[in-house]
PDB file of C-alpha atoms and ligand atoms in Angstrom:
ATOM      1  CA  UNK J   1      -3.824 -20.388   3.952  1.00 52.00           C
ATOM      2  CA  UNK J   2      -3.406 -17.883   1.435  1.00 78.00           C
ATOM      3  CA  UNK J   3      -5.445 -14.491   1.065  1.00 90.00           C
ATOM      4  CA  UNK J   4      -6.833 -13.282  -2.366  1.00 93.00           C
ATOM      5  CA  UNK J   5      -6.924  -9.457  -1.106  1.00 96.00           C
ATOM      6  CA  UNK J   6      -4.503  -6.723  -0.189  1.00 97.00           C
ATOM      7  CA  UNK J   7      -4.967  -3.058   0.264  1.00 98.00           C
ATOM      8  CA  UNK J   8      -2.272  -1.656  -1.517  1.00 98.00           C
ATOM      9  CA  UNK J   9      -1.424   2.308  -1.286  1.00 98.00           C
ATOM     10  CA  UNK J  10       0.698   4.323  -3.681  1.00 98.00           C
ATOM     11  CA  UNK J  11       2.225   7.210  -1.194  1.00 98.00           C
ATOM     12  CA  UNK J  12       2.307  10.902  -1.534  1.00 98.00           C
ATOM     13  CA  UNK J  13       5.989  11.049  -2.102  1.00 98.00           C
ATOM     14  CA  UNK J  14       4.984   9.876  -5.960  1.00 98.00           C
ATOM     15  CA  UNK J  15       2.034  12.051  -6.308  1.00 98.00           C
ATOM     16  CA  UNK J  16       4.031  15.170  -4.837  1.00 97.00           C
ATOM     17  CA  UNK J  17       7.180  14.800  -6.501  1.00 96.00           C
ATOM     18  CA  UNK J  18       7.053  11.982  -9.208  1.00 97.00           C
ATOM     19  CA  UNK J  19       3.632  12.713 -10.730  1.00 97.00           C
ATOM     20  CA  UNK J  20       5.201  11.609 -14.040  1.00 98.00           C
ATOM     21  CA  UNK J  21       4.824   8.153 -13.191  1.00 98.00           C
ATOM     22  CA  UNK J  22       2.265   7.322 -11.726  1.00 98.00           C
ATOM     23  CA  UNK J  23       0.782   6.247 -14.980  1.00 98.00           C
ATOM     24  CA  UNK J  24       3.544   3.903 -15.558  1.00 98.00           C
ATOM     25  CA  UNK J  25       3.355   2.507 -11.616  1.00 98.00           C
ATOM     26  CA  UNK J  26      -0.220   1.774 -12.438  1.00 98.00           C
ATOM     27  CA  UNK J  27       0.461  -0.100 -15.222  1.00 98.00           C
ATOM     28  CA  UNK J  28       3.324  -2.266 -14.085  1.00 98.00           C
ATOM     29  CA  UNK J  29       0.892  -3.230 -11.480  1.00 98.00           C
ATOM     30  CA  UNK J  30      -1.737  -4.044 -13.607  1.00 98.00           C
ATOM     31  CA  UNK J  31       1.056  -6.597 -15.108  1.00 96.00           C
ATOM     32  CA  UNK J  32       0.722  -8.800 -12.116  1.00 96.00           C
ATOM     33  CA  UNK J  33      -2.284  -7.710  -9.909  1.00 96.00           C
ATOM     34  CA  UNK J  34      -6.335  -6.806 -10.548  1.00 96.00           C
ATOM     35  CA  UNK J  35      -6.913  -3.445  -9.212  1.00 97.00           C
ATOM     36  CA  UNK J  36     -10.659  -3.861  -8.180  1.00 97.00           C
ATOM     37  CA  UNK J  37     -11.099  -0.569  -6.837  1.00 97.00           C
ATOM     38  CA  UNK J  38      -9.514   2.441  -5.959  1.00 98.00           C
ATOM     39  CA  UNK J  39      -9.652   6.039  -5.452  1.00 97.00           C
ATOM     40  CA  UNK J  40      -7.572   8.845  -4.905  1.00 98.00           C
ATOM     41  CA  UNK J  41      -8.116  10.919  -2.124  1.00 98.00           C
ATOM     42  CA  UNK J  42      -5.999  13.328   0.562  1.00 98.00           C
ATOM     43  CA  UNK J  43      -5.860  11.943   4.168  1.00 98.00           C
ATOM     44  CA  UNK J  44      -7.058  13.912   6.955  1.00 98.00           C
ATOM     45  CA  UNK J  45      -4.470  13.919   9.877  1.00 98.00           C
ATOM     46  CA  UNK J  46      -7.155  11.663  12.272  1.00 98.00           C
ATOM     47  CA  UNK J  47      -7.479   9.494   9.141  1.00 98.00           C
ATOM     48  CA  UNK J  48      -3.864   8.874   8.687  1.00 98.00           C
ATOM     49  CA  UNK J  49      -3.281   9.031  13.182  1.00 98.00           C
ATOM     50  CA  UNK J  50      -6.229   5.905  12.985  1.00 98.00           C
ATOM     51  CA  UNK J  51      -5.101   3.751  10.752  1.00 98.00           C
ATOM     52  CA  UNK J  52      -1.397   3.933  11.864  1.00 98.00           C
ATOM     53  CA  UNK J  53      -2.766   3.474  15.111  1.00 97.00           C
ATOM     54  CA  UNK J  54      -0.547   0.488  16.295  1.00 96.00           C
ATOM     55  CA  UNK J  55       2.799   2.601  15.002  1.00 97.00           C
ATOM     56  CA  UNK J  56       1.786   5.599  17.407  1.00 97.00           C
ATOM     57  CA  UNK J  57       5.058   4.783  20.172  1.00 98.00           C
ATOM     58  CA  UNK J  58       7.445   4.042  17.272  1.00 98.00           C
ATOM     59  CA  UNK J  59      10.019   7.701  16.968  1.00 98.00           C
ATOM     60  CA  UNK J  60       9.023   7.858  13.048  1.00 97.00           C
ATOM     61  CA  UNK J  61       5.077   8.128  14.198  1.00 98.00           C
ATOM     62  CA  UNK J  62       4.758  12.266  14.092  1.00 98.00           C
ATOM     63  CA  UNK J  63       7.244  12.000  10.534  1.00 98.00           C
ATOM     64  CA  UNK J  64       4.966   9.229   9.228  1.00 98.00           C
ATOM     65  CA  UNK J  65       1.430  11.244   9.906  1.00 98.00           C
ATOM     66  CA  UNK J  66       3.183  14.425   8.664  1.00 98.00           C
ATOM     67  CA  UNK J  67       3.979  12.776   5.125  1.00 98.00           C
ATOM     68  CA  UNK J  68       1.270  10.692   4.268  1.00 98.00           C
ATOM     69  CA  UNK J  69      -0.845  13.637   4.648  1.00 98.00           C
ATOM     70  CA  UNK J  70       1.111  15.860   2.619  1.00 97.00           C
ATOM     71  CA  UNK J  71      -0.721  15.387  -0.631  1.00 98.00           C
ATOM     72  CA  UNK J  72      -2.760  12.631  -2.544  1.00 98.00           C
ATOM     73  CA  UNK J  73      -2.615   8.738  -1.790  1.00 98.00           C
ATOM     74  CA  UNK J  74      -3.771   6.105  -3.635  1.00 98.00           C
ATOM     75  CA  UNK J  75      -5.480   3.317  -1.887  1.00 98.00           C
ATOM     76  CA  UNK J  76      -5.967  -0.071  -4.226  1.00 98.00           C
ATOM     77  CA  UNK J  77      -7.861  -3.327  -3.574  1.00 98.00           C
ATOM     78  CA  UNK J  78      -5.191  -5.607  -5.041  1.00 97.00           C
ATOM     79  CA  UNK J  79      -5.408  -9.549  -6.129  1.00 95.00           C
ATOM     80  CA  UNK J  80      -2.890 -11.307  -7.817  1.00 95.00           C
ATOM     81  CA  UNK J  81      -2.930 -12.648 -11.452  1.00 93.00           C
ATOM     82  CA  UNK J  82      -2.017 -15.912 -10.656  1.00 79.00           C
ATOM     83  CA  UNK J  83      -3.928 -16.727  -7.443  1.00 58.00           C
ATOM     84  CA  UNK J  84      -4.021 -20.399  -6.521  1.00 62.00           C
ATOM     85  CA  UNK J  85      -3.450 -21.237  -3.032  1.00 61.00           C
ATOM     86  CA  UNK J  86       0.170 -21.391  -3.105  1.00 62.00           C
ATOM     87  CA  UNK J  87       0.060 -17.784  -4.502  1.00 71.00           C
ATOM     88  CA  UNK J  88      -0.961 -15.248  -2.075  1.00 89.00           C
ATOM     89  CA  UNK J  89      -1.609 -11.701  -2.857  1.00 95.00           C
ATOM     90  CA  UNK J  90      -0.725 -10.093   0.635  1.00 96.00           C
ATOM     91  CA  UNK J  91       2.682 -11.638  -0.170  1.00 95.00           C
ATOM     92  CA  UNK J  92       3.356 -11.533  -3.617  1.00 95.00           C
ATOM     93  CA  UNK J  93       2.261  -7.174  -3.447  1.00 97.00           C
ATOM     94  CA  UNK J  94       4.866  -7.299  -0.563  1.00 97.00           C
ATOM     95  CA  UNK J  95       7.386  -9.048  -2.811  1.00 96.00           C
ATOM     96  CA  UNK J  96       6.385  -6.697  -5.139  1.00 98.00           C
ATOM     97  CA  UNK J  97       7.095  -3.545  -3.380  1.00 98.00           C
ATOM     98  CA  UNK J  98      10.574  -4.714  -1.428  1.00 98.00           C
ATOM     99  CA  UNK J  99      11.562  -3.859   1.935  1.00 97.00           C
ATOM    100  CA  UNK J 100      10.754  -0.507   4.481  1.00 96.00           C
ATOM    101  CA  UNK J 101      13.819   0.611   4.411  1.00 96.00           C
ATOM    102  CA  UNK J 102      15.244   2.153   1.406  1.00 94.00           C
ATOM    103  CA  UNK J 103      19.411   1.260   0.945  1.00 95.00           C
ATOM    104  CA  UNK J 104      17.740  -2.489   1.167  1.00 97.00           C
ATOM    105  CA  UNK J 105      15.160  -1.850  -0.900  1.00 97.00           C
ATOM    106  CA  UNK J 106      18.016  -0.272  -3.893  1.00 96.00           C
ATOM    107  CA  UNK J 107      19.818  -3.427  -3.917  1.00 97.00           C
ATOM    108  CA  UNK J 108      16.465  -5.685  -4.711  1.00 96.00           C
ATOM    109  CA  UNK J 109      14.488  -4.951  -8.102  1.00 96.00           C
ATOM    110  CA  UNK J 110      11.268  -3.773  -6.597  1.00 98.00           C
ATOM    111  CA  UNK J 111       9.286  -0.954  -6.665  1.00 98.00           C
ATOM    112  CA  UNK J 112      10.284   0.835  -3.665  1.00 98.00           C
ATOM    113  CA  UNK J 113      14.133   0.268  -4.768  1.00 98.00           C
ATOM    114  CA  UNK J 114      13.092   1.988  -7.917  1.00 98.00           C
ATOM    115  CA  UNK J 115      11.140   4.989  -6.376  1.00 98.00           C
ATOM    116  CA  UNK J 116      11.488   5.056  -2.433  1.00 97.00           C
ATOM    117  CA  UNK J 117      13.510   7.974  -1.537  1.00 96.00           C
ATOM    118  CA  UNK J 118      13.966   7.412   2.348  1.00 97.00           C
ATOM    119  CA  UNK J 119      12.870   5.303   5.002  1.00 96.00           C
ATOM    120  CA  UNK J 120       9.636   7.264   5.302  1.00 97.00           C
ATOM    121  CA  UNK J 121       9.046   8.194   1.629  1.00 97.00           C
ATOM    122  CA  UNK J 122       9.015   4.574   0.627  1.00 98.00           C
ATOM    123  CA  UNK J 123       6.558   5.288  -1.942  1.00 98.00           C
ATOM    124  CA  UNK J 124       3.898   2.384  -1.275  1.00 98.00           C
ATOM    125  CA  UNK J 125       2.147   0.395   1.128  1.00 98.00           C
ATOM    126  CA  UNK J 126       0.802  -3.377   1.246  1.00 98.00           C
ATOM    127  CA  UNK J 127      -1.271  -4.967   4.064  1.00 98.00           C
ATOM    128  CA  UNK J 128       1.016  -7.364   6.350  1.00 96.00           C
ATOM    129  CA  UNK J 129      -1.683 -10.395   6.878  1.00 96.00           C
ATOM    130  CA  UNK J 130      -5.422 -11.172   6.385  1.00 95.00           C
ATOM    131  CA  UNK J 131      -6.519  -9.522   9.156  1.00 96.00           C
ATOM    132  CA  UNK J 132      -4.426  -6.240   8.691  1.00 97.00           C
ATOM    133  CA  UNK J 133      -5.868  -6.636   5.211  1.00 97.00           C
ATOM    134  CA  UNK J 134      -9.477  -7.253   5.613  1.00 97.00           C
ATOM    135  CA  UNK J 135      -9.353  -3.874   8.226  1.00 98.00           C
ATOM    136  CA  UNK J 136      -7.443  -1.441   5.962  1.00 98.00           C
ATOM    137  CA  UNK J 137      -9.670  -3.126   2.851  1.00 98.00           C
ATOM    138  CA  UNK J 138     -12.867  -1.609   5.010  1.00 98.00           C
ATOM    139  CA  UNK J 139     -11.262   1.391   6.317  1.00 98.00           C
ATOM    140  CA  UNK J 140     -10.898   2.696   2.745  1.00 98.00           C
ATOM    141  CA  UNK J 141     -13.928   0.706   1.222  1.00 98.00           C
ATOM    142  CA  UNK J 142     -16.427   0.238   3.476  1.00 97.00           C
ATOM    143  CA  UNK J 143     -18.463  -0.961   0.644  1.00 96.00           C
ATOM    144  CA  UNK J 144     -16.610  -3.479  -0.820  1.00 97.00           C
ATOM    145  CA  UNK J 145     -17.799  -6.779  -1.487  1.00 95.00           C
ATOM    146  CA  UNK J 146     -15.351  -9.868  -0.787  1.00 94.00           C
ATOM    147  CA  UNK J 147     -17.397 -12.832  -1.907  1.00 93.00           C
ATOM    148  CA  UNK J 148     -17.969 -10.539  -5.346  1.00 89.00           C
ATOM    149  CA  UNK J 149     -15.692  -8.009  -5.865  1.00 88.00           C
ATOM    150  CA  UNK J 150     -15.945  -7.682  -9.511  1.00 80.00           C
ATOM    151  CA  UNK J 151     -18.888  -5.939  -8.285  1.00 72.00           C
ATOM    152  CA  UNK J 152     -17.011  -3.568  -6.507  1.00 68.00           C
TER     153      UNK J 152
HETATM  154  N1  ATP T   1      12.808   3.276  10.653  1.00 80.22           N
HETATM  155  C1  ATP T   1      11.927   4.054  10.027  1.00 80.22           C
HETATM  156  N2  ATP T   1      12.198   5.357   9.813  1.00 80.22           N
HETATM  157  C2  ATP T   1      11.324   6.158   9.200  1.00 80.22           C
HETATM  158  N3  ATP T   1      10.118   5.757   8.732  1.00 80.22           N
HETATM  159  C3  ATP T   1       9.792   4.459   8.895  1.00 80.22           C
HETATM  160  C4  ATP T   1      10.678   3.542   9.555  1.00 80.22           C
HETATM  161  N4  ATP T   1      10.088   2.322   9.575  1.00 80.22           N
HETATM  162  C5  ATP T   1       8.898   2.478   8.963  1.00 80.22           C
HETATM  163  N5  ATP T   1       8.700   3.744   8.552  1.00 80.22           N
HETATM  164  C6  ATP T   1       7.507   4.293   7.855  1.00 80.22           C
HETATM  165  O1  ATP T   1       6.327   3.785   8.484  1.00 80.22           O
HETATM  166  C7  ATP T   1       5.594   2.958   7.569  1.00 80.22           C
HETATM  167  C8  ATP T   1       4.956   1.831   8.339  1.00 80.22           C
HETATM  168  O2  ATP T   1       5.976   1.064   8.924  1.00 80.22           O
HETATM  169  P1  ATP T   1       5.932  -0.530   8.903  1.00 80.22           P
HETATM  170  O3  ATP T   1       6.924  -0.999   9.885  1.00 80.22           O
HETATM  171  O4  ATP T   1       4.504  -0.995   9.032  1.00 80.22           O
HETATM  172  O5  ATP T   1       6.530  -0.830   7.468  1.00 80.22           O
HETATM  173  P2  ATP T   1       5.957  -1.661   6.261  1.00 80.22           P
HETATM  174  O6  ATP T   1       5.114  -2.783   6.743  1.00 80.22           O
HETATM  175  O7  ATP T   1       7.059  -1.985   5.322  1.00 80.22           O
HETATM  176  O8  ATP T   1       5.158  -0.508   5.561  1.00 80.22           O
HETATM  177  P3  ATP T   1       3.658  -0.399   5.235  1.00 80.22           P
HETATM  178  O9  ATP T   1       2.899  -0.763   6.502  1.00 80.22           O
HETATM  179  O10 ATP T   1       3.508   1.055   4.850  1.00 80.22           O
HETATM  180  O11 ATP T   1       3.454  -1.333   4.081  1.00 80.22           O
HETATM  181  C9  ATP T   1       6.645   2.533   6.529  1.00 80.22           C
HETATM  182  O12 ATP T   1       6.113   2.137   5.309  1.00 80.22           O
HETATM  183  C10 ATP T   1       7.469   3.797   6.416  1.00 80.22           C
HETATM  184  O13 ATP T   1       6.789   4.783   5.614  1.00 80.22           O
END
């Protein structure tokens, strides 16, 4: 069963040090996925500590909270182009994006490969299943509408 949604995140490691192209990041997404909403905003440290609540044992937790609050992020309700139910969204952004950890992610075309610049500063973010999806979707947009999001 496929999902139509993700919540997609471009990191502060672009905005901080790549702010060059993030215009071009947004549009090579808009090649394969509807942005229905987003907005730019800077994380507050509880912000970022809830909703990487379930990393909070792992040794990279203090590094992680540390960086994603370092400047602006970019949170996105994604859906891909093509979305049938063979086509999911939460896999094909994934796809999309490549692998966590960067000398993986250099040897695949995908955006972290072209932008990541460590295992941390892996430049984006995509939900990893409906429900991780539908939560993150709400903790950003608490608004938004799934049954009409062109609403949103
Ligand atoms: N081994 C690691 N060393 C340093 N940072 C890491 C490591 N593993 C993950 N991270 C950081 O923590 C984030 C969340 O880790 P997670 O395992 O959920 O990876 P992911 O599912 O690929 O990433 P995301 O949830 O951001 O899409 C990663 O995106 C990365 O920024």
């Amino acid at each position: 069963m496929s999902f139509r949604f993700t919540l997609a995140i471009i990191k502060p490691d672009i905005f901080v040090k790549q702010p060059n192209n993030v215009k071009s990041i947004i549009e090579k997404i808009e090649s394969r996925f509807i942005i229905h909403t987003s907005k730019q905003i800077n994380l507050s440290i509880q912000d970022a500590e809830q909703f990487y609540h379930d990393h909070r044992e792992k040794f990279f937790y203090e590094r992680l909270i540390s960086f994603m609050t370092r400047g602006p992020i970019l949170p996105m309700v994604l859906e891909y182009k093509n979305n049938d139910q063979n086509n999911d969204t939460i896999k094909n952004w994934r796809d999309f994006i490549g692998p966590t950890h960067r000398e993986k992610a250099k040897t695949m075309n995908c955006l972290r490969g072209e932008y990541g610049t460590s295992d941390t500063r892996n430049s984006f973010h995509g939900s990893g299943s409906e429900e991780e999806a539908k939560k993150e979707i709400v903790f950003f947009f608490p608004k938004f509408d799934f049954n009409n999001p062109k609403s949103n």
